[in-house]
Coordinates of C-alpha atoms in Angstrom, one line a residue:
X1 CA -37.4 -11.4 -21.9
X2 CA -33.8 -11.9 -20.9
X3 CA -32.7 -15.6 -20.5
X4 CA -31.3 -16.6 -17.2
X5 CA -28.2 -19.0 -16.5
X6 CA -27.1 -20.4 -13.2
X7 CA -23.2 -21.0 -12.8
X8 CA -20.9 -21.5 -10.1
X9 CA -18.3 -18.7 -9.5
X10 CA -15.2 -18.9 -7.5
X11 CA -14.5 -16.5 -4.7
X12 CA -11.0 -16.2 -5.0
X13 CA -10.1 -16.1 -9.1
X14 CA -13.5 -15.1 -10.3
X15 CA -13.6 -18.4 -12.6
X16 CA -16.9 -20.1 -13.4
X17 CA -18.1 -23.5 -13.6
X18 CA -21.3 -25.2 -14.7
X19 CA -22.0 -27.3 -11.8
X20 CA -20.6 -27.2 -8.2
X21 CA -17.3 -28.9 -7.2
X22 CA -15.5 -29.2 -4.1
X23 CA -12.2 -27.3 -5.9
X24 CA -12.0 -24.6 -8.3
X25 CA -10.6 -26.0 -11.6
X26 CA -8.9 -22.6 -12.4
X27 CA -7.1 -21.8 -9.1
X28 CA -7.2 -24.9 -7.0
X29 CA -8.7 -23.7 -4.1
X30 CA -11.2 -25.4 -2.1
X31 CA -14.8 -24.7 -1.0
X32 CA -14.8 -21.4 -3.0
X33 CA -17.9 -22.0 -5.6
X34 CA -20.9 -20.2 -5.1
X35 CA -23.9 -20.2 -7.0
X36 CA -24.5 -16.9 -9.3
X37 CA -27.4 -16.0 -11.9
X38 CA -26.5 -14.2 -14.6
X39 CA -28.6 -13.0 -17.6
X40 CA -27.9 -13.0 -21.1
X41 CA -28.0 -9.5 -21.9
X42 CA -25.0 -8.6 -24.5
X43 CA -25.6 -4.6 -23.9
X44 CA -23.6 -5.1 -20.7
X45 CA -20.6 -6.1 -22.7
X46 CA -20.7 -3.2 -25.4
X47 CA -18.5 0.1 -25.5
X48 CA -16.4 -1.0 -22.4
X49 CA -13.6 1.5 -23.0
X50 CA -15.8 4.4 -24.4
X51 CA -15.4 4.1 -28.1
X52 CA -17.2 1.7 -30.4
X53 CA -14.9 2.2 -33.3
X54 CA -13.3 -1.3 -34.0
X55 CA -11.1 0.0 -36.7
X56 CA -7.4 -0.8 -37.1
X57 CA -4.9 2.2 -36.2
X58 CA -1.4 2.0 -36.3
X59 CA 0.4 3.0 -33.3
X60 CA 2.4 6.1 -35.0
X61 CA -1.1 7.3 -36.0
X62 CA -2.8 7.6 -32.5
X63 CA -3.2 11.3 -31.6
X64 CA -1.4 12.1 -28.1
X65 CA -2.5 14.7 -25.9
X66 CA -0.6 15.5 -22.2
X67 CA -2.3 13.7 -19.6
X68 CA -2.7 16.8 -17.3
X69 CA -2.8 15.9 -13.7
X70 CA -5.2 17.4 -10.9
X71 CA -3.6 18.0 -7.5
X72 CA -5.8 16.4 -5.0
X73 CA -4.8 18.6 -2.0
X74 CA -2.9 16.1 -0.5
X75 CA 0.9 15.9 -1.3
X76 CA 1.3 12.6 0.1
X77 CA -1.7 11.2 -1.9
X78 CA -0.5 12.7 -5.1
X79 CA 3.1 11.1 -4.5
X80 CA 1.5 7.6 -4.3
X81 CA -0.6 8.4 -7.6
X82 CA 2.4 9.3 -9.5
X83 CA 1.9 13.2 -9.5
X84 CA -1.9 13.7 -9.3
X85 CA -5.4 12.6 -10.5
X86 CA -5.7 11.7 -14.4
X87 CA -9.0 12.3 -15.9
X88 CA -11.1 9.2 -16.7
X89 CA -9.4 6.9 -14.2
X90 CA -10.7 4.3 -11.6
X91 CA -8.8 4.3 -8.3
X92 CA -9.6 1.5 -5.9
X93 CA -8.6 2.1 -2.5
X94 CA -8.8 -0.7 0.4
X95 CA -7.7 -0.9 3.9
X96 CA -8.9 -2.4 7.4
X97 CA -12.3 -0.9 8.9
X98 CA -11.4 2.5 10.6
X99 CA -8.0 3.0 8.8
X100 CA -9.1 6.3 7.3
X101 CA -10.2 5.5 3.8
X102 CA -13.4 7.7 3.9
X103 CA -11.6 10.2 5.9
X104 CA -8.5 10.8 3.3
X105 CA -11.3 10.9 0.2
X106 CA -13.6 13.1 1.9
X107 CA -10.5 15.6 2.8
X108 CA -9.5 15.3 -0.9
X109 CA -12.8 16.1 -2.0
X110 CA -13.1 19.0 0.0
X111 CA -9.9 20.7 -2.0
X112 CA -11.1 19.6 -5.3
X113 CA -14.6 21.0 -4.7
X114 CA -13.0 24.7 -4.6
X115 CA -12.5 24.3 -8.4
X116 CA -14.4 21.4 -9.5
X117 CA -17.7 19.8 -9.1
X118 CA -17.6 16.5 -7.0
X119 CA -20.0 14.2 -6.0
X120 CA -19.7 11.7 -2.9
X121 CA -22.0 8.4 -3.3
X122 CA -22.4 6.7 0.1
X123 CA -24.0 3.2 0.3
X124 CA -23.1 2.5 4.0
X125 CA -23.6 5.8 5.8
X126 CA -26.4 8.2 5.9
X127 CA -26.3 11.7 4.8
X128 CA -26.2 13.0 8.6
X129 CA -23.5 10.5 9.2
X130 CA -21.5 12.1 6.7
X131 CA -22.2 15.7 7.5
X132 CA -21.1 14.6 11.2
X133 CA -17.6 13.4 9.7
X134 CA -17.2 16.5 7.9
X135 CA -18.1 18.8 10.8
X136 CA -15.1 16.9 12.9
X137 CA -13.0 17.5 9.9
X138 CA -13.9 21.3 9.6
X139 CA -15.5 20.7 6.1
X140 CA -19.2 21.1 6.7
X141 CA -19.4 24.4 4.4
X142 CA -17.7 23.1 1.2
X143 CA -19.7 22.3 -1.8
X144 CA -19.7 18.7 -1.7
X145 CA -22.8 17.1 -3.2
X146 CA -23.9 14.1 -1.4
X147 CA -26.2 11.3 -2.5
X148 CA -27.2 7.9 -0.6
X149 CA -27.7 5.1 -3.2
X150 CA -26.5 1.5 -4.1
X151 CA -28.1 1.1 -7.6
X152 CA -25.4 1.7 -10.0
X153 CA -27.8 2.4 -12.9
X154 CA -29.3 5.2 -10.7
X155 CA -26.0 6.5 -9.7
X156 CA -24.7 6.7 -13.2
X157 CA -27.8 8.5 -14.2
X158 CA -27.3 11.1 -11.2
X159 CA -23.8 11.3 -12.3
X160 CA -24.8 12.0 -15.9
X161 CA -27.0 14.8 -14.7
X162 CA -24.6 16.4 -12.2
X163 CA -21.7 15.7 -14.4
X164 CA -19.2 15.9 -11.6
X165 CA -15.3 15.6 -12.4
X166 CA -14.7 13.4 -9.7
X167 CA -16.7 11.0 -7.8
X168 CA -16.5 8.7 -4.8
X169 CA -18.4 5.8 -4.2
X170 CA -18.4 4.4 -0.7
X171 CA -18.2 1.4 -1.1
X172 CA -18.2 -1.0 -4.0
X173 CA -19.2 -3.9 -2.1
X174 CA -22.6 -2.2 -1.3
X175 CA -23.5 -1.5 -4.9
X176 CA -25.5 -3.6 -7.3
X177 CA -26.6 -3.4 -10.9
X178 CA -30.5 -4.6 -11.8
X179 CA -29.2 -6.4 -14.7
X180 CA -27.9 -9.1 -12.1
X181 CA -30.3 -10.9 -9.4
X182 CA -27.6 -12.0 -7.2
X183 CA -26.9 -9.9 -3.8
X184 CA -24.7 -6.9 -3.6
X185 CA -21.0 -7.7 -2.8
X186 CA -21.1 -11.2 -4.8
X187 CA -18.7 -11.9 -7.5
X188 CA -20.9 -11.1 -10.2
X189 CA -22.4 -8.2 -8.7
X190 CA -18.8 -6.7 -7.9
X191 CA -17.7 -7.5 -11.6
X192 CA -20.5 -6.1 -13.4
X193 CA -20.9 -2.8 -11.2
X194 CA -17.2 -1.9 -11.6
X195 CA -17.6 -2.8 -15.3
X196 CA -20.5 -0.2 -15.8
X197 CA -18.7 2.4 -13.9
X198 CA -15.3 1.9 -15.7
X199 CA -17.5 2.5 -19.0
X200 CA -19.1 5.6 -17.5
X201 CA -15.6 6.9 -16.5
X202 CA -13.9 6.3 -19.9
X203 CA -16.7 7.9 -21.4
X204 CA -17.3 11.1 -19.8
X205 CA -13.6 11.6 -18.3
X206 CA -14.7 11.4 -14.7
X207 CA -12.3 10.3 -12.1
X208 CA -13.9 7.8 -9.6
X209 CA -12.5 6.6 -6.4
X210 CA -14.0 3.3 -5.1
X211 CA -13.8 2.3 -1.4
X212 CA -13.2 -1.6 -1.0
X213 CA -13.7 -3.8 1.7
X214 CA -10.9 -6.2 2.6
X215 CA -10.8 -9.6 3.7
X216 CA -9.3 -11.1 7.2
X217 CA -6.1 -11.4 5.1
X218 CA -6.1 -7.8 4.0
X219 CA -7.0 -8.6 0.5
X220 CA -9.5 -6.4 -1.1
X221 CA -12.8 -8.5 -0.9
X222 CA -14.2 -10.0 -4.3
X223 CA -12.3 -11.5 -7.2
X224 CA -9.1 -10.7 -8.5
X225 CA -10.4 -9.5 -11.5
X226 CA -11.7 -6.2 -9.7
X227 CA -7.9 -5.0 -9.4
X228 CA -7.4 -5.9 -13.0
X229 CA -10.4 -3.5 -14.1
X230 CA -9.3 -0.3 -12.4
X231 CA -6.6 1.8 -13.3
X232 CA -5.1 2.2 -9.8
X233 CA -5.1 -0.2 -6.4
X234 CA -4.2 1.7 -3.3
X235 CA -3.9 0.1 0.1
X236 CA -4.1 1.8 3.3
X237 CA -1.7 0.0 5.9
X238 CA -1.2 0.8 9.7
X239 CA -2.9 -0.3 13.2
X240 CA -6.2 1.4 13.7
X241 CA -5.0 2.1 17.2
X242 CA -1.8 3.9 16.3
X243 CA -1.3 7.1 14.9
X244 CA 0.5 6.6 11.4
X245 CA -0.9 5.5 8.5
X246 CA 1.0 4.4 5.2
X247 CA -0.4 4.6 1.6
X248 CA 0.9 2.3 -1.0
X249 CA 0.2 1.4 -4.5
X250 CA 0.1 -2.1 -5.7
X251 CA -1.0 -1.1 -9.3
X252 CA -0.6 2.2 -11.3
X253 CA -1.3 2.7 -14.7
X254 CA -0.2 6.4 -14.4
X255 CA 3.0 6.1 -12.4
X256 CA 5.2 3.8 -10.2
X257 CA 3.9 1.3 -7.8
X258 CA 6.8 1.7 -5.4
X259 CA 6.1 5.2 -3.7
X260 CA 5.0 5.5 0.1
X261 CA 2.6 8.2 1.4
X262 CA 2.6 8.5 5.3
X263 CA -0.3 10.2 7.3
X264 CA -0.9 10.9 11.0
X265 CA -4.2 10.6 12.3
X266 CA -5.4 13.3 14.5
X267 CA -8.8 14.6 15.9
X268 CA -9.2 16.7 12.7
X269 CA -8.5 14.1 10.2
X270 CA -5.5 12.7 8.6
X271 CA -2.3 15.0 8.5
X272 CA 0.4 14.6 5.9
X273 CA 3.6 13.5 7.2
X274 CA 6.4 15.4 4.9
X275 CA 9.6 14.2 6.7
X276 CA 8.8 10.8 8.1
X277 CA 12.4 10.1 9.3
X278 CA 12.1 12.6 11.9
X279 CA 9.3 11.0 13.4
X280 CA 10.4 7.3 13.3
X281 CA 13.7 8.3 14.8
X282 CA 12.5 9.3 18.2
X283 CA 15.3 7.5 20.0
X284 CA 17.0 7.4 23.4
X285 CA 19.6 10.0 23.8
X286 CA 21.6 7.2 25.7
X287 CA 22.8 4.2 23.3
X288 CA 20.8 1.3 23.8
X289 CA 21.9 -2.2 23.1
X290 CA 20.2 -4.1 20.0
X291 CA 19.3 -0.6 18.3
X292 CA 20.4 0.8 14.9
X293 CA 19.4 2.8 12.5
X294 CA 18.9 2.1 8.7
X295 CA 18.4 4.3 5.7
X296 CA 15.7 2.4 3.5
X297 CA 14.4 3.7 0.2
X298 CA 10.9 4.2 -0.6
X299 CA 9.6 5.1 -4.0
X300 CA 11.4 8.4 -4.7
X301 CA 12.7 9.2 -1.2
X302 CA 14.9 8.0 1.7
X303 CA 13.6 7.2 4.9
X304 CA 15.6 6.6 8.1
X305 CA 14.1 3.9 10.5
X306 CA 15.2 2.2 13.6
X307 CA 15.9 -1.6 13.7
X308 CA 15.7 -3.2 17.5
X309 CA 16.7 -6.4 18.1
X310 CA 16.3 -8.3 21.3
X311 CA 18.3 -11.5 22.0
X312 CA 17.5 -13.7 25.1
X313 CA 18.2 -17.3 26.1
X314 CA 15.9 -19.8 25.2
X315 CA 14.1 -22.5 27.3
X316 CA 12.4 -24.0 24.5
X317 CA 13.3 -26.8 22.1
X318 CA 12.8 -24.5 19.1
X319 CA 13.8 -20.8 19.9
X320 CA 11.5 -18.3 18.7
X321 CA 12.3 -16.0 15.6
X322 CA 9.8 -13.3 15.8
X323 CA 9.7 -10.3 13.4
X324 CA 7.7 -7.2 13.0
X325 CA 8.1 -5.1 9.9
X326 CA 10.4 -7.5 7.9
X327 CA 10.4 -11.0 6.4
X328 CA 10.9 -13.7 8.9
X329 CA 12.7 -15.7 6.2
X330 CA 15.1 -12.9 5.8
X331 CA 16.0 -13.0 9.4
X332 CA 16.7 -16.7 9.1
X333 CA 19.1 -16.3 6.3
X334 CA 21.0 -13.5 8.1
X335 CA 21.2 -15.7 11.4
X336 CA 22.6 -18.5 9.1
X337 CA 25.5 -16.1 7.4
X338 CA 26.2 -14.9 10.9
X339 CA 27.0 -18.3 12.1
X340 CA 28.7 -19.6 9.1
X341 CA 31.0 -16.5 8.3
X342 CA 31.2 -14.7 11.4
X343 CA 30.9 -17.5 14.2
X344 CA 28.1 -15.9 15.9
X345 CA 26.2 -18.9 17.6
X346 CA 22.6 -18.0 18.3
X347 CA 20.7 -21.3 17.9
X348 CA 20.0 -21.4 21.5
X349 CA 18.4 -18.0 21.8
X350 CA 15.2 -16.5 21.2
X351 CA 15.4 -13.4 18.7
X352 CA 12.9 -10.5 18.1
X353 CA 13.5 -8.2 15.6
X354 CA 11.3 -5.0 15.0
X355 CA 11.0 -2.1 12.7
X356 CA 9.9 0.8 14.9
X357 CA 7.0 2.9 14.0
X358 CA 5.1 0.1 12.1
X359 CA 6.9 0.7 8.9
X360 CA 7.4 -2.3 6.9
X361 CA 10.8 -2.7 5.1
X362 CA 10.8 -5.2 2.0
X363 CA 14.1 -4.3 0.5
X364 CA 17.3 -6.4 1.1
X365 CA 19.2 -3.3 2.3
X366 CA 17.8 -3.9 5.8
X367 CA 20.3 -7.2 6.2
X368 CA 23.2 -5.2 7.6
X369 CA 21.1 -3.2 10.1
X370 CA 19.3 -6.6 11.4
X371 CA 22.8 -8.2 11.8
X372 CA 24.4 -5.5 13.7
X373 CA 21.0 -5.2 16.0
X374 CA 21.2 -9.0 16.9
X375 CA 25.0 -9.0 17.4
X376 CA 24.6 -5.8 19.5
X377 CA 21.8 -7.5 21.7
X378 CA 23.7 -10.7 22.0
X379 CA 26.8 -9.2 23.1
X380 CA 25.3 -6.4 25.1
X381 CA 27.0 -3.8 23.6
X382 CA 25.3 -0.5 22.2
X383 CA 26.2 0.8 18.8
X384 CA 26.6 4.6 18.6
X385 CA 23.8 6.7 18.4
X386 CA 25.2 8.7 15.4
X387 CA 25.5 5.6 13.2
X388 CA 23.4 4.6 10.0
X389 CA 24.0 1.3 8.1
X390 CA 22.6 -0.2 5.2
X391 CA 23.6 -3.3 2.8
X392 CA 22.6 -6.4 1.6
X393 CA 24.2 -9.6 3.0
X394 CA 25.0 -12.5 0.5
X395 CA 25.2 -16.0 1.5
X396 CA 28.8 -16.1 1.4
X397 CA 29.1 -13.4 3.8
X398 CA 29.8 -10.4 1.5
X399 CA 28.2 -7.1 1.8
X400 CA 26.3 -6.3 -1.6
X401 CA 25.5 -2.7 -2.6
X402 CA 21.8 -1.0 -2.6
X403 CA 20.4 1.6 -4.9
X404 CA 20.8 5.1 -4.3
X405 CA 23.5 5.0 -1.9
X406 CA 24.5 8.3 -2.6
X407 CA 20.8 9.9 -1.7
X408 CA 20.9 7.7 1.5
X409 CA 23.9 9.2 2.8
X410 CA 22.9 12.5 2.1
X411 CA 19.7 12.3 3.8
X412 CA 21.6 10.7 6.7
X413 CA 23.7 13.9 7.0
X414 CA 20.7 16.2 7.2
X415 CA 19.5 14.5 10.3
X416 CA 22.7 14.7 12.1
X417 CA 24.4 11.4 11.5
X418 CA 28.2 11.3 11.3
X419 CA 29.0 7.7 10.9
X420 CA 27.8 5.2 8.2
X421 CA 28.5 1.4 7.4
X422 CA 27.9 0.6 3.7
X423 CA 29.1 -1.6 1.2
X424 CA 32.3 -0.8 -0.6
X425 CA 30.3 -0.2 -3.9
X426 CA 28.1 2.6 -2.2
X427 CA 31.2 4.2 -0.8
X428 CA 31.2 7.8 -1.9
X429 CA 33.7 8.9 -4.7
X430 CA 33.9 12.3 -3.0
X431 CA 33.9 12.7 0.6
X432 CA 30.7 14.0 2.2
X433 CA 31.3 16.7 4.6
X434 CA 30.6 15.8 8.3
X435 CA 30.0 12.1 7.8
X436 CA 32.7 9.2 8.2
X437 CA 32.0 6.5 5.7
X438 CA 33.1 2.9 6.8
X439 CA 33.4 0.8 3.4
X440 CA 33.1 -2.7 4.0
X441 CA 33.4 -6.0 2.0
X442 CA 32.6 -8.6 4.4
X443 CA 30.1 -9.2 7.3
X444 CA 33.1 -9.8 9.9
X445 CA 34.6 -6.4 8.9
X446 CA 31.4 -4.7 10.0
X447 CA 31.2 -6.8 13.1
X448 CA 34.6 -5.8 14.3
X449 CA 33.0 -2.3 15.6
X450 CA 31.0 -3.9 18.0

């Protein structure tokens, strides 16, 4: 009979302690220790990566085979994954309830089922509910095998019998292993259940999707070690009452993590948005004060988004600074530079800055666009509709270059823009037909057009 040990595990970092304490000794968080029961079965930790050979091998002697990727059927999903699905990989996808996690995976399985054996394991819905979703998406006649189960040992036994190439588990928080006595969704259950699935995937070459719940802060529920164990971590972003969904990778062992996939939610499921710039630029034909277009860089492609600013007289002791889609601290930095090096006074104004379409821009290339939008609204002078800008603002008032400036300008020309304000270092060496490039070195030079 296996021995049972009581420990206290941290909900935030997964660390353990022999007795309860108000503060976790590993991460410093308060009131995060919960009691868990661990059985001393050493077999749970054997053969984790699919090989029991512990002999030492030199790096040069390791045989290398091409990692052939399988197309998922969704171009935007393949873009975020780095080109497709890798055999034996574990992909964890999280997002708010109703954002489209189960929908996008069911659509992908529908394409994969045409040439591969697939298995959809649901622990939250009945088979009838999955069938209703498939009917709504027009996928009810495809060869997708379904099973409702939450016990990991049973799921692995079914998978060993069916031998699917691709498998979806919806969701990992509902799964449990009989080797642990704690409730499903607890830290120990999540860690051990994921470990069994990772071992199975590496041994058999099965690609597994794990759907993960998120906390109210937007992070995947469970210990952080859960994200370390899997190969890829994806996040679905967007408002559940909005149309567009953004898919990002925060971890990817087989590709870059800076790619962005964009989908549009329709009554027939998620549709791919191959040209997001054309959608996010549904602007008024008449120039509007406080509006300017910038060219941001997402992964391997440029994307044009509209930046809007509203500046209004404040009647509060502390004027408001509200941002949507960009860092609020970045706006504070831009306003300080505008005051110090351009003489733009805004300490008595409420300032609101928004990136249209729900896009989040984290790169510093948004600085110049935000500054011009704020000054345009403050002076009540609109900017030309055919103008695009991008550039980083330094603390001394200089305009710094950003990456892939030439590709950004070419994308602007494709969408009909004829003017661009950029840093001198981003100015093209050869003239771009149909585009007038204004290269500036100081922020004050860029503000002269307003």
